[in-house]
mmCIF file of C-alpha atoms in Angstrom:
data_model
loop_
_atom_site.group_PDB
_atom_site.id
_atom_site.type_symbol
_atom_site.label_atom_id
_atom_site.label_comp_id
_atom_site.label_asym_id
_atom_site.label_seq_id
_atom_site.Cartn_x
_atom_site.Cartn_y
_atom_site.Cartn_z
ATOM 1 C CA GLY A 1054 -216.545 26.705 197.751
ATOM 2 C CA ALA A 1055 -213.563 24.449 198.046
ATOM 3 C CA VAL A 1056 -214.247 21.251 199.965
ATOM 4 C CA VAL A 1057 -211.737 19.077 201.760
ATOM 5 C CA SER A 1058 -212.889 15.697 202.976
ATOM 6 C CA GLN A 1059 -211.034 13.988 205.820
ATOM 7 C CA HIS A 1060 -211.690 10.437 206.964
ATOM 8 C CA PRO A 1061 -212.238 8.987 209.413
ATOM 9 C CA SER A 1062 -213.737 11.562 211.775
ATOM 10 C CA TRP A 1063 -212.602 9.559 214.757
ATOM 11 C CA VAL A 1064 -210.715 6.375 215.421
ATOM 12 C CA ILE A 1065 -209.914 4.358 218.514
ATOM 13 C CA CYS A 1066 -207.050 1.919 218.214
ATOM 14 C CA LYS A 1067 -204.891 -0.225 220.420
ATOM 15 C CA SER A 1068 -201.353 0.721 221.251
ATOM 16 C CA GLY A 1069 -198.892 -0.608 218.686
ATOM 17 C CA THR A 1070 -201.242 -0.581 215.728
ATOM 18 C CA SER A 1071 -201.141 1.751 212.736
ATOM 19 C CA VAL A 1072 -203.826 4.191 211.653
ATOM 20 C CA LYS A 1073 -204.299 5.814 208.264
ATOM 21 C CA ILE A 1074 -206.057 9.136 207.804
ATOM 22 C CA GLU A 1075 -207.134 10.329 204.363
ATOM 23 C CA CYS A 1076 -207.464 13.875 203.147
ATOM 24 C CA ARG A 1077 -209.078 14.636 199.802
ATOM 25 C CA SER A 1078 -209.706 17.907 198.021
ATOM 26 C CA LEU A 1079 -213.010 17.253 196.306
ATOM 27 C CA ASP A 1080 -213.410 20.108 193.868
ATOM 28 C CA PHE A 1081 -209.963 21.562 193.345
ATOM 29 C CA GLN A 1082 -206.426 20.426 192.789
ATOM 30 C CA ALA A 1083 -204.294 21.074 195.823
ATOM 31 C CA THR A 1084 -200.706 21.981 195.120
ATOM 32 C CA THR A 1085 -199.885 21.785 198.815
ATOM 33 C CA MET A 1086 -201.355 19.875 201.710
ATOM 34 C CA PHE A 1087 -200.591 20.449 205.361
ATOM 35 C CA TRP A 1088 -200.988 18.170 208.329
ATOM 36 C CA TYR A 1089 -201.535 19.596 211.787
ATOM 37 C CA ARG A 1090 -201.914 18.173 215.251
ATOM 38 C CA GLN A 1091 -203.865 19.941 217.931
ATOM 39 C CA PHE A 1092 -203.890 19.114 221.620
ATOM 40 C CA PRO A 1093 -206.716 20.424 223.829
ATOM 41 C CA LYS A 1094 -206.706 24.193 224.270
ATOM 42 C CA GLN A 1095 -203.602 24.569 222.134
ATOM 43 C CA SER A 1096 -202.871 25.922 218.716
ATOM 44 C CA LEU A 1097 -202.630 23.865 215.558
ATOM 45 C CA MET A 1098 -199.056 22.668 215.283
ATOM 46 C CA LEU A 1099 -197.730 22.025 211.816
ATOM 47 C CA MET A 1100 -196.429 18.500 211.431
ATOM 48 C CA ALA A 1101 -195.513 18.428 207.766
ATOM 49 C CA THR A 1102 -196.058 20.055 204.413
ATOM 50 C CA SER A 1103 -196.454 17.972 201.307
ATOM 51 C CA ASN A 1104 -196.455 18.809 197.645
ATOM 52 C CA GLU A 1105 -197.829 16.413 195.085
ATOM 53 C CA GLY A 1106 -195.233 13.987 193.835
ATOM 54 C CA SER A 1107 -192.490 14.986 196.241
ATOM 55 C CA LYS A 1108 -191.491 13.937 199.717
ATOM 56 C CA ALA A 1109 -193.134 15.661 202.637
ATOM 57 C CA THR A 1110 -191.215 18.298 204.573
ATOM 58 C CA TYR A 1111 -191.436 17.510 208.263
ATOM 59 C CA GLU A 1112 -191.231 20.048 211.050
ATOM 60 C CA GLN A 1113 -188.497 19.750 213.628
ATOM 61 C CA GLY A 1114 -189.373 17.218 216.268
ATOM 62 C CA VAL A 1115 -191.834 15.274 214.103
ATOM 63 C CA GLU A 1116 -190.642 11.728 213.440
ATOM 64 C CA LYS A 1117 -190.943 11.007 209.750
ATOM 65 C CA ASP A 1118 -190.764 7.263 210.310
ATOM 66 C CA LYS A 1119 -193.662 7.419 212.711
ATOM 67 C CA PHE A 1120 -195.893 9.803 210.805
ATOM 68 C CA LEU A 1121 -195.822 8.669 207.201
ATOM 69 C CA ILE A 1122 -197.217 11.154 204.733
ATOM 70 C CA ASN A 1123 -198.004 10.294 201.148
ATOM 71 C CA HIS A 1124 -199.240 12.856 198.643
ATOM 72 C CA ALA A 1125 -199.997 10.594 195.737
ATOM 73 C CA SER A 1126 -202.045 12.985 193.636
ATOM 74 C CA LEU A 1127 -203.244 16.565 193.516
ATOM 75 C CA THR A 1128 -206.372 15.560 195.383
ATOM 76 C CA LEU A 1129 -205.226 12.999 197.943
ATOM 77 C CA SER A 1130 -202.833 12.963 200.872
ATOM 78 C CA THR A 1131 -202.638 10.354 203.593
ATOM 79 C CA LEU A 1132 -201.130 10.377 207.074
ATOM 80 C CA THR A 1133 -200.293 7.038 208.643
ATOM 81 C CA VAL A 1134 -199.511 6.966 212.339
ATOM 82 C CA THR A 1135 -197.380 3.881 212.754
ATOM 83 C CA SER A 1136 -197.096 1.934 216.002
ATOM 84 C CA ALA A 1137 -199.427 4.376 217.715
ATOM 85 C CA HIS A 1138 -199.065 5.000 221.435
ATOM 86 C CA PRO A 1139 -201.351 6.782 223.905
ATOM 87 C CA GLU A 1140 -199.272 9.967 223.644
ATOM 88 C CA ASP A 1141 -200.186 10.115 219.943
ATOM 89 C CA SER A 1142 -203.822 10.641 220.895
ATOM 90 C CA SER A 1143 -204.777 14.004 219.483
ATOM 91 C CA PHE A 1144 -206.869 15.863 216.931
ATOM 92 C CA TYR A 1145 -205.261 15.581 213.499
ATOM 93 C CA ILE A 1146 -206.392 17.971 210.813
ATOM 94 C CA CYS A 1147 -205.383 18.362 207.204
ATOM 95 C CA SER A 1148 -205.660 21.362 204.981
ATOM 96 C CA ALA A 1149 -205.140 21.978 201.301
ATOM 97 C CA ARG A 1150 -204.397 24.986 199.202
ATOM 98 C CA ARG A 1151 -203.884 25.829 195.590
ATOM 99 C CA GLY A 1152 -201.092 28.327 195.120
ATOM 100 C CA GLY A 1153 -201.345 31.155 197.640
ATOM 101 C CA SER A 1154 -205.051 30.770 198.252
ATOM 102 C CA PRO A 1155 -206.511 30.443 201.753
ATOM 103 C CA LEU A 1156 -206.266 27.056 203.377
ATOM 104 C CA HIS A 1157 -209.267 24.763 203.193
ATOM 105 C CA PHE A 1158 -209.580 22.362 206.093
ATOM 106 C CA GLY A 1159 -210.851 18.873 206.544
ATOM 107 C CA ASN A 1160 -213.088 18.314 209.563
ATOM 108 C CA GLY A 1161 -210.318 16.634 211.493
ATOM 109 C CA THR A 1162 -209.745 13.175 212.928
ATOM 110 C CA ARG A 1163 -209.811 12.514 216.638
ATOM 111 C CA LEU A 1164 -207.368 9.712 217.361
ATOM 112 C CA THR A 1165 -207.549 7.859 220.657
ATOM 113 C CA VAL A 1166 -204.933 5.221 221.363
ATOM 114 C CA THR A 1167 -205.758 2.857 224.197
ATOM 115 C CA GLN B 798 -191.562 30.630 213.688
ATOM 116 C CA GLN B 799 -194.982 30.574 215.285
ATOM 117 C CA PRO B 800 -196.591 34.027 215.400
ATOM 118 C CA VAL B 801 -197.501 35.234 218.870
ATOM 119 C CA GLN B 802 -201.008 36.468 219.537
ATOM 120 C CA SER B 803 -202.322 38.685 222.274
ATOM 121 C CA PRO B 804 -204.342 38.566 224.354
ATOM 122 C CA GLN B 805 -204.454 34.835 225.054
ATOM 123 C CA ALA B 806 -208.068 35.073 226.127
ATOM 124 C CA VAL B 807 -210.770 37.681 226.309
ATOM 125 C CA ILE B 808 -214.333 37.736 227.576
ATOM 126 C CA LEU B 809 -216.748 40.259 226.142
ATOM 127 C CA ARG B 810 -220.337 41.192 226.643
ATOM 128 C CA GLU B 811 -222.510 41.260 223.556
ATOM 129 C CA GLY B 812 -222.030 44.510 221.712
ATOM 130 C CA GLU B 813 -218.514 45.196 222.992
ATOM 131 C CA ASP B 814 -215.469 45.493 220.773
ATOM 132 C CA ALA B 815 -212.236 43.508 220.795
ATOM 133 C CA VAL B 816 -208.824 43.657 219.157
ATOM 134 C CA ILE B 817 -206.603 40.642 218.637
ATOM 135 C CA ASN B 818 -202.975 41.163 217.728
ATOM 136 C CA CYS B 819 -200.607 38.896 215.846
ATOM 137 C CA SER B 820 -196.840 39.468 215.832
ATOM 138 C CA SER B 821 -194.171 37.627 213.944
ATOM 139 C CA SER B 822 -190.433 37.505 214.522
ATOM 140 C CA LYS B 823 -189.968 36.877 210.802
ATOM 141 C CA ALA B 824 -190.977 38.977 207.836
ATOM 142 C CA LEU B 825 -194.662 38.733 207.027
ATOM 143 C CA TYR B 826 -195.696 38.599 203.397
ATOM 144 C CA SER B 827 -199.312 37.757 203.986
ATOM 145 C CA VAL B 828 -201.524 37.087 206.974
ATOM 146 C CA HIS B 829 -204.577 34.885 207.231
ATOM 147 C CA TRP B 830 -207.151 34.946 210.006
ATOM 148 C CA TYR B 831 -209.244 31.945 211.049
ATOM 149 C CA ARG B 832 -211.811 31.195 213.729
ATOM 150 C CA GLN B 833 -212.188 27.766 215.269
ATOM 151 C CA LYS B 834 -215.124 26.553 217.322
ATOM 152 C CA HIS B 835 -214.544 23.765 219.804
ATOM 153 C CA GLY B 836 -214.112 20.394 218.114
ATOM 154 C CA GLU B 837 -214.412 21.852 214.623
ATOM 155 C CA ALA B 838 -212.060 22.770 211.822
ATOM 156 C CA PRO B 839 -210.883 26.366 211.519
ATOM 157 C CA VAL B 840 -212.955 28.625 209.297
ATOM 158 C CA PHE B 841 -211.305 31.179 207.046
ATOM 159 C CA LEU B 842 -212.104 34.805 207.882
ATOM 160 C CA MET B 843 -209.827 36.847 205.661
ATOM 161 C CA ILE B 844 -206.406 37.210 204.110
ATOM 162 C CA LEU B 845 -204.251 40.295 203.887
ATOM 163 C CA LEU B 846 -201.652 40.306 201.176
ATOM 164 C CA LYS B 847 -200.049 43.715 201.223
ATOM 165 C CA GLY B 848 -198.543 45.906 203.874
ATOM 166 C CA GLY B 849 -200.943 48.658 204.826
ATOM 167 C CA GLU B 850 -203.914 46.653 203.665
ATOM 168 C CA GLN B 851 -207.111 46.785 205.661
ATOM 169 C CA LYS B 852 -210.240 44.854 204.919
ATOM 170 C CA GLY B 853 -213.395 43.738 206.599
ATOM 171 C CA HIS B 854 -216.587 41.775 206.367
ATOM 172 C CA ASP B 855 -219.673 42.509 208.422
ATOM 173 C CA LYS B 856 -218.302 43.752 211.723
ATOM 174 C CA ILE B 857 -214.952 41.953 211.541
ATOM 175 C CA SER B 858 -211.985 43.705 209.994
ATOM 176 C CA ALA B 859 -208.230 43.364 209.943
ATOM 177 C CA SER B 860 -205.130 45.363 209.224
ATOM 178 C CA PHE B 861 -201.612 44.393 208.214
ATOM 179 C CA ASN B 862 -198.519 46.369 209.134
ATOM 180 C CA GLU B 863 -195.773 44.722 207.118
ATOM 181 C CA LYS B 864 -192.993 46.876 208.546
ATOM 182 C CA LYS B 865 -193.878 46.027 212.107
ATOM 183 C CA GLN B 866 -194.519 42.397 211.156
ATOM 184 C CA GLN B 867 -197.915 42.643 212.791
ATOM 185 C CA SER B 868 -201.552 42.193 211.999
ATOM 186 C CA SER B 869 -204.625 43.010 214.050
ATOM 187 C CA LEU B 870 -208.167 41.661 213.915
ATOM 188 C CA TYR B 871 -210.974 43.962 215.010
ATOM 189 C CA LEU B 872 -214.341 42.700 216.142
ATOM 190 C CA THR B 873 -216.951 45.386 216.658
ATOM 191 C CA ALA B 874 -220.333 45.084 218.307
ATOM 192 C CA SER B 875 -219.576 41.476 219.125
ATOM 193 C CA GLN B 876 -222.240 38.816 218.810
ATOM 194 C CA LEU B 877 -222.583 35.515 220.642
ATOM 195 C CA SER B 878 -221.627 33.732 217.425
ATOM 196 C CA TYR B 879 -218.197 35.355 217.530
ATOM 197 C CA SER B 880 -217.145 33.081 220.374
ATOM 198 C CA GLY B 881 -214.308 30.770 219.486
ATOM 199 C CA THR B 882 -210.560 30.689 219.179
ATOM 200 C CA TYR B 883 -208.992 33.027 216.664
ATOM 201 C CA PHE B 884 -205.770 32.229 214.906
ATOM 202 C CA CYS B 885 -203.594 34.216 212.611
ATOM 203 C CA GLY B 886 -201.447 32.270 210.192
ATOM 204 C CA THR B 887 -198.684 32.908 207.733
ATOM 205 C CA GLY B 888 -195.923 31.447 205.604
ATOM 206 C CA ASN B 889 -195.506 28.981 202.791
ATOM 207 C CA GLN B 890 -195.231 26.239 205.392
ATOM 208 C CA PHE B 891 -198.289 27.613 207.034
ATOM 209 C CA TYR B 892 -197.800 28.327 210.744
ATOM 210 C CA PHE B 893 -200.665 29.259 212.982
ATOM 211 C CA GLY B 894 -200.354 31.791 215.758
ATOM 212 C CA THR B 895 -200.646 30.902 219.410
ATOM 213 C CA GLY B 896 -204.389 31.583 219.383
ATOM 214 C CA THR B 897 -206.802 33.871 221.211
ATOM 215 C CA SER B 898 -209.821 32.458 222.966
ATOM 216 C CA LEU B 899 -212.751 34.845 222.697
ATOM 217 C CA THR B 900 -215.946 34.359 224.656
ATOM 218 C CA VAL B 901 -218.964 36.567 224.160
ATOM 219 C CA ILE B 902 -221.538 36.497 226.949
ATOM 220 C CA PRO B 903 -225.054 37.916 226.915
#
């Protein structure tokens, strides 16, 4: 089956620093990648959608200058949380799809900003 | 844009049945269903692509009413392993529903 690898699994950083999260589709070419954020006991909230080679489409209320998304190739997308603050602490999860296929998820990254 | 699910939470005894509903205020062209265990990524259950479609696997099935912009997930003879949070999802910019927490107790 389709495998999506997300790294790191968890990260603890100090307030004001930047954190990069990688999402790779290992055995298929993803035409679209999605980034979600999930707070405890809540649903997965879409942050942005990215297509290879084009700029990410951010959801309303998501700061594009704070959450930098790069979709450099059909197998790699990165999310950089810049100048992280404690309120950015959350579970970030990526997913990838090819065409209209089901989404394949990474295992998520738990970000804790101290 | 986020589909609304009901109920928000349900507790079942092993062997009981449950129905989870997903309603959208926008037209639905396809519906996905996922289950997420605590601290893990969602796992794909099934996708419904056409209005009127029904499908199932093991004792979990789903239906899609395109006209009513609704989908329902049916869990029959529930097992302990069914516990988790269930999400429907839809759209090109894929939006998840509000989620339904399902707990199966012995």
